[in-house]
mmCIF file of C-alpha atoms in Angstrom:
data_model
loop_
_atom_site.group_PDB
_atom_site.id
_atom_site.type_symbol
_atom_site.label_atom_id
_atom_site.label_comp_id
_atom_site.label_asym_id
_atom_site.label_seq_id
_atom_site.Cartn_x
_atom_site.Cartn_y
_atom_site.Cartn_z
ATOM 1 C CA MET A 13 18.551 -3.388 -12.735
ATOM 2 C CA ALA A 14 14.930 -4.292 -13.516
ATOM 3 C CA SER A 15 14.337 -5.396 -9.957
ATOM 4 C CA ALA A 16 15.912 -2.164 -8.707
ATOM 5 C CA LEU A 17 13.530 -0.088 -10.806
ATOM 6 C CA LEU A 18 10.481 -1.989 -9.645
ATOM 7 C CA LEU A 19 11.714 -1.993 -6.078
ATOM 8 C CA GLY A 20 11.999 1.784 -6.216
ATOM 9 C CA SER A 21 8.523 2.087 -7.623
ATOM 10 C CA LEU A 22 7.049 -0.119 -4.943
ATOM 11 C CA MET A 23 8.970 0.679 -1.804
ATOM 12 C CA ALA A 24 7.882 3.614 0.263
ATOM 13 C CA GLY A 25 10.497 5.762 1.908
ATOM 14 C CA PRO A 26 10.598 8.741 4.231
ATOM 15 C CA ALA A 27 8.118 11.332 3.108
ATOM 16 C CA ALA A 28 9.657 14.324 1.394
ATOM 17 C CA ALA A 29 6.999 16.548 2.911
ATOM 18 C CA ALA A 30 4.726 15.416 5.730
ATOM 19 C CA ARG A 31 1.061 16.120 5.210
ATOM 20 C CA PRO A 32 -1.955 14.495 6.806
ATOM 21 C CA PRO A 33 -3.485 11.681 4.764
ATOM 22 C CA LEU A 34 -6.961 12.101 3.352
ATOM 23 C CA GLY A 35 -9.645 11.571 5.948
ATOM 24 C CA THR A 36 -7.384 12.097 8.958
ATOM 25 C CA GLN A 37 -7.417 15.861 9.215
ATOM 26 C CA GLY A 38 -8.702 17.096 12.548
ATOM 27 C CA SER A 39 -8.982 14.869 15.574
ATOM 28 C CA VAL A 40 -8.808 11.207 14.635
ATOM 29 C CA GLN A 41 -9.624 10.290 18.214
ATOM 30 C CA SER A 42 -12.989 12.048 17.941
ATOM 31 C CA ALA A 43 -14.035 10.191 14.772
ATOM 32 C CA VAL A 44 -16.831 7.696 15.341
ATOM 33 C CA HIS A 45 -18.644 4.990 13.413
ATOM 34 C CA GLN A 46 -22.338 4.222 13.878
ATOM 35 C CA ASN A 47 -22.791 0.434 13.905
ATOM 36 C CA GLN A 48 -25.907 -1.600 13.137
ATOM 37 C CA ASN A 49 -27.113 -1.442 16.769
ATOM 38 C CA GLY A 50 -26.784 2.342 16.907
ATOM 39 C CA LYS A 51 -23.724 2.214 19.174
ATOM 40 C CA ARG A 52 -20.857 4.576 18.578
ATOM 41 C CA SER A 53 -17.557 2.838 17.880
ATOM 42 C CA PRO A 54 -14.174 4.543 17.788
ATOM 43 C CA VAL A 55 -12.292 4.881 14.545
ATOM 44 C CA ARG A 56 -8.632 5.074 15.462
ATOM 45 C CA GLN A 57 -5.459 6.239 13.847
ATOM 46 C CA ALA A 58 -3.387 3.610 12.017
ATOM 47 C CA THR A 59 0.338 4.228 11.659
ATOM 48 C CA GLY A 60 3.403 2.201 10.895
ATOM 49 C CA GLU A 61 6.108 1.297 8.462
ATOM 50 C CA LEU A 62 6.200 -0.797 5.315
ATOM 51 C CA ALA A 63 8.819 -2.416 3.145
ATOM 52 C CA VAL A 64 8.615 -4.325 -0.121
ATOM 53 C CA GLN A 65 10.458 -7.542 -0.886
ATOM 54 C CA LEU A 66 10.173 -8.644 -4.485
ATOM 55 C CA ASP A 67 11.075 -11.884 -6.208
ATOM 56 C CA PRO A 68 13.294 -10.806 -9.129
ATOM 57 C CA SER A 69 13.027 -14.286 -10.684
ATOM 58 C CA SER A 70 9.291 -13.665 -11.218
ATOM 59 C CA LEU A 71 9.737 -10.293 -13.010
ATOM 60 C CA GLN A 72 8.094 -10.036 -16.418
ATOM 61 C CA ALA A 73 8.530 -6.907 -18.572
ATOM 62 C CA VAL A 74 6.087 -6.473 -21.455
ATOM 63 C CA PRO A 75 5.928 -3.523 -23.873
ATOM 64 C CA ILE A 76 2.557 -1.719 -23.890
ATOM 65 C CA SER A 77 1.133 1.345 -25.673
ATOM 66 C CA GLY A 78 2.921 0.524 -28.923
ATOM 67 C CA GLY A 79 6.209 0.010 -27.083
ATOM 68 C CA ASN A 80 6.244 3.506 -25.549
ATOM 69 C CA ARG A 81 5.500 2.123 -22.056
ATOM 70 C CA CYS A 82 6.452 -1.008 -20.169
ATOM 71 C CA GLN A 83 4.423 -3.193 -17.822
ATOM 72 C CA PHE A 84 6.284 -4.982 -15.033
ATOM 73 C CA THR A 85 4.583 -7.876 -13.235
ATOM 74 C CA VAL A 86 6.337 -9.379 -10.199
ATOM 75 C CA ASN A 87 5.599 -11.431 -7.081
ATOM 76 C CA VAL A 88 5.980 -9.327 -3.929
ATOM 77 C CA VAL A 89 5.844 -9.630 -0.160
ATOM 78 C CA LEU A 90 4.753 -6.424 1.571
ATOM 79 C CA HIS A 91 6.028 -6.291 5.173
ATOM 80 C CA LEU A 92 4.057 -4.128 7.635
ATOM 81 C CA THR A 93 4.845 -2.997 11.172
ATOM 82 C CA GLY A 94 2.921 -0.686 13.501
ATOM 83 C CA THR A 95 -0.876 -0.950 13.637
ATOM 84 C CA ALA A 96 -0.639 -3.863 11.185
ATOM 85 C CA VAL A 97 2.181 -6.332 11.860
ATOM 86 C CA GLY A 98 2.788 -9.111 9.371
ATOM 87 C CA ALA A 99 3.242 -9.827 5.699
ATOM 88 C CA ALA A 100 1.088 -9.690 2.588
ATOM 89 C CA SER A 101 2.049 -11.928 -0.331
ATOM 90 C CA GLY A 102 0.780 -11.096 -3.783
ATOM 91 C CA THR A 103 1.491 -9.650 -7.197
ATOM 92 C CA THR A 104 2.337 -6.145 -8.324
ATOM 93 C CA VAL A 105 1.691 -4.704 -11.760
ATOM 94 C CA ALA A 106 3.539 -1.463 -12.589
ATOM 95 C CA LYS A 107 3.022 0.514 -15.798
ATOM 96 C CA ILE A 108 6.131 2.570 -16.453
ATOM 97 C CA ASP A 109 6.199 5.638 -18.701
ATOM 98 C CA ALA A 110 9.205 4.441 -20.724
ATOM 99 C CA PRO A 111 10.053 1.687 -23.193
ATOM 100 C CA CYS A 112 11.077 -1.585 -21.508
ATOM 101 C CA ALA A 113 14.753 -1.254 -22.541
ATOM 102 C CA ASP A 114 14.953 2.143 -20.786
ATOM 103 C CA ALA A 115 12.894 1.043 -17.767
ATOM 104 C CA LEU A 116 15.136 -1.987 -17.251
ATOM 105 C CA ALA A 117 18.352 0.054 -17.581
ATOM 106 C CA MET A 118 17.647 3.052 -15.329
ATOM 107 C CA PRO A 119 17.582 3.441 -11.531
ATOM 108 C CA PRO A 120 14.319 3.452 -9.520
ATOM 109 C CA GLY A 121 12.178 6.542 -9.868
ATOM 110 C CA THR A 122 13.777 7.734 -13.109
ATOM 111 C CA PHE A 123 10.458 7.428 -14.952
ATOM 112 C CA SER A 124 6.934 7.935 -13.679
ATOM 113 C CA ASP A 125 4.727 4.898 -13.222
ATOM 114 C CA THR A 126 1.486 3.642 -11.733
ATOM 115 C CA PHE A 127 1.453 0.474 -9.659
ATOM 116 C CA LYS A 128 -0.992 -1.825 -7.903
ATOM 117 C CA PHE A 129 -0.238 -4.640 -5.472
ATOM 118 C CA THR A 130 -2.967 -7.122 -4.499
ATOM 119 C CA GLY A 131 -2.479 -9.922 -2.022
ATOM 120 C CA GLY A 132 -3.391 -11.590 1.231
ATOM 121 C CA PHE A 133 -2.209 -10.362 4.647
ATOM 122 C CA GLU A 134 -1.468 -12.633 7.614
ATOM 123 C CA GLY A 135 -0.457 -11.197 10.980
ATOM 124 C CA THR A 136 -2.003 -8.919 13.570
ATOM 125 C CA ILE A 137 -3.979 -5.733 13.200
ATOM 126 C CA ASP A 138 -4.348 -3.576 16.285
ATOM 127 C CA GLY A 139 -2.930 -6.498 18.295
ATOM 128 C CA PHE A 140 -5.479 -9.100 17.136
ATOM 129 C CA PRO A 141 -4.675 -12.057 14.838
ATOM 130 C CA SER A 142 -5.969 -11.145 11.392
ATOM 131 C CA ALA A 143 -6.182 -12.186 7.778
ATOM 132 C CA ALA A 144 -7.139 -9.525 5.250
ATOM 133 C CA ARG A 145 -7.078 -8.708 1.558
ATOM 134 C CA VAL A 146 -4.601 -5.944 0.754
ATOM 135 C CA THR A 147 -4.396 -3.379 -2.013
ATOM 136 C CA TYR A 148 -1.379 -1.052 -2.195
ATOM 137 C CA ALA A 149 -1.590 1.270 -5.194
ATOM 138 C CA GLY A 150 -0.267 4.600 -6.322
ATOM 139 C CA VAL A 151 2.059 6.565 -8.543
ATOM 140 C CA THR A 152 5.757 7.222 -8.737
ATOM 141 C CA ARG A 153 6.595 10.591 -10.262
ATOM 142 C CA ALA A 154 9.711 11.080 -12.382
ATOM 143 C CA GLY A 155 12.401 11.806 -9.825
ATOM 144 C CA GLY A 156 11.092 9.205 -7.361
ATOM 145 C CA ALA A 157 8.304 10.785 -5.261
ATOM 146 C CA VAL A 158 5.766 8.050 -4.404
ATOM 147 C CA SER A 159 2.122 8.754 -3.463
ATOM 148 C CA ALA A 160 0.071 5.667 -2.656
ATOM 149 C CA SER A 161 -2.827 4.255 -0.684
ATOM 150 C CA LEU A 162 -2.841 1.119 1.444
ATOM 151 C CA PHE A 163 -6.158 -0.652 2.061
ATOM 152 C CA LEU A 164 -6.808 -3.773 4.161
ATOM 153 C CA LYS A 165 -10.291 -5.339 4.221
ATOM 154 C CA ASP A 166 -12.154 -8.551 5.132
ATOM 155 C CA GLY A 167 -10.739 -8.299 8.630
ATOM 156 C CA PRO A 168 -10.362 -5.026 10.415
ATOM 157 C CA SER A 169 -10.537 -2.288 7.782
ATOM 158 C CA MET A 170 -7.550 0.002 7.445
ATOM 159 C CA LEU A 171 -7.080 2.810 4.945
ATOM 160 C CA ALA A 172 -3.789 4.665 4.963
ATOM 161 C CA CYS A 173 -1.842 7.048 2.779
ATOM 162 C CA VAL A 174 1.805 6.546 1.953
ATOM 163 C CA GLN A 175 4.078 9.418 0.898
ATOM 164 C CA ALA A 176 7.555 8.210 0.081
ATOM 165 C CA GLN A 177 10.657 8.379 -2.033
ATOM 166 C CA ALA A 178 11.322 5.522 -4.468
ATOM 167 C CA GLY A 179 13.928 3.074 -3.299
ATOM 168 C CA GLY A 180 13.478 3.270 0.484
ATOM 169 C CA GLN A 181 11.321 1.992 3.297
ATOM 170 C CA GLY A 182 8.523 4.188 4.491
ATOM 171 C CA THR A 183 5.605 4.980 6.690
ATOM 172 C CA TYR A 184 1.829 4.839 6.447
ATOM 173 C CA SER A 185 -0.790 6.858 8.281
ATOM 174 C CA GLY A 186 -4.563 6.617 8.152
ATOM 175 C CA LEU A 187 -7.621 5.167 9.855
ATOM 176 C CA LEU A 188 -8.491 1.803 11.418
ATOM 177 C CA LEU A 189 -11.978 0.408 11.981
ATOM 178 C CA PRO A 190 -11.510 -2.752 14.085
ATOM 179 C CA ARG A 191 -13.431 -5.894 13.084
ATOM 180 C CA HIS A 192 -15.472 -6.020 16.291
ATOM 181 C CA HIS A 193 -16.736 -2.488 15.561
ATOM 182 C CA ARG A 194 -17.690 -2.991 11.913
ATOM 183 C CA ALA A 195 -21.333 -2.563 11.030
ATOM 184 C CA GLY A 196 -23.107 -5.811 10.208
ATOM 185 C CA ARG A 197 -20.440 -8.028 11.840
#
């Protein structure tokens, strides 16, 4: 059950209500980036799907806040398709707004939580072989609504928003600044 709760907190599912992610309102195609040489470089839309695969054998649950909250730590592989295609291996820390006994016993999304995944991505971004550092962080509200951000850096930069329901696979949407267009590179 513990892995089910964490899985629900980490996995993004179909958005309950579609809304444009921060920074993508208006015409994404018209967004530009001024590089070091003064050339204009396109900033493009990044879209795709994500899924979380956790290693239940690595799950650690530790009481925090005097036992009123629980911190889960678990090894995770974040699978991406779309603009980014590949996998990011790393660790997730989730702080759940319930005692550990309750958090371990209830289904995903029952209690609110905050979570942060950090890891290394290997695959392709915008069709080019890439390695990047990844941060996937957000909140799960009681009832299962997930709001999160996905950030890839040290390769092409990608910033995307994820709106999901705990316990499912989901989508991301945001902006991509390809490596060959980054200032100072």
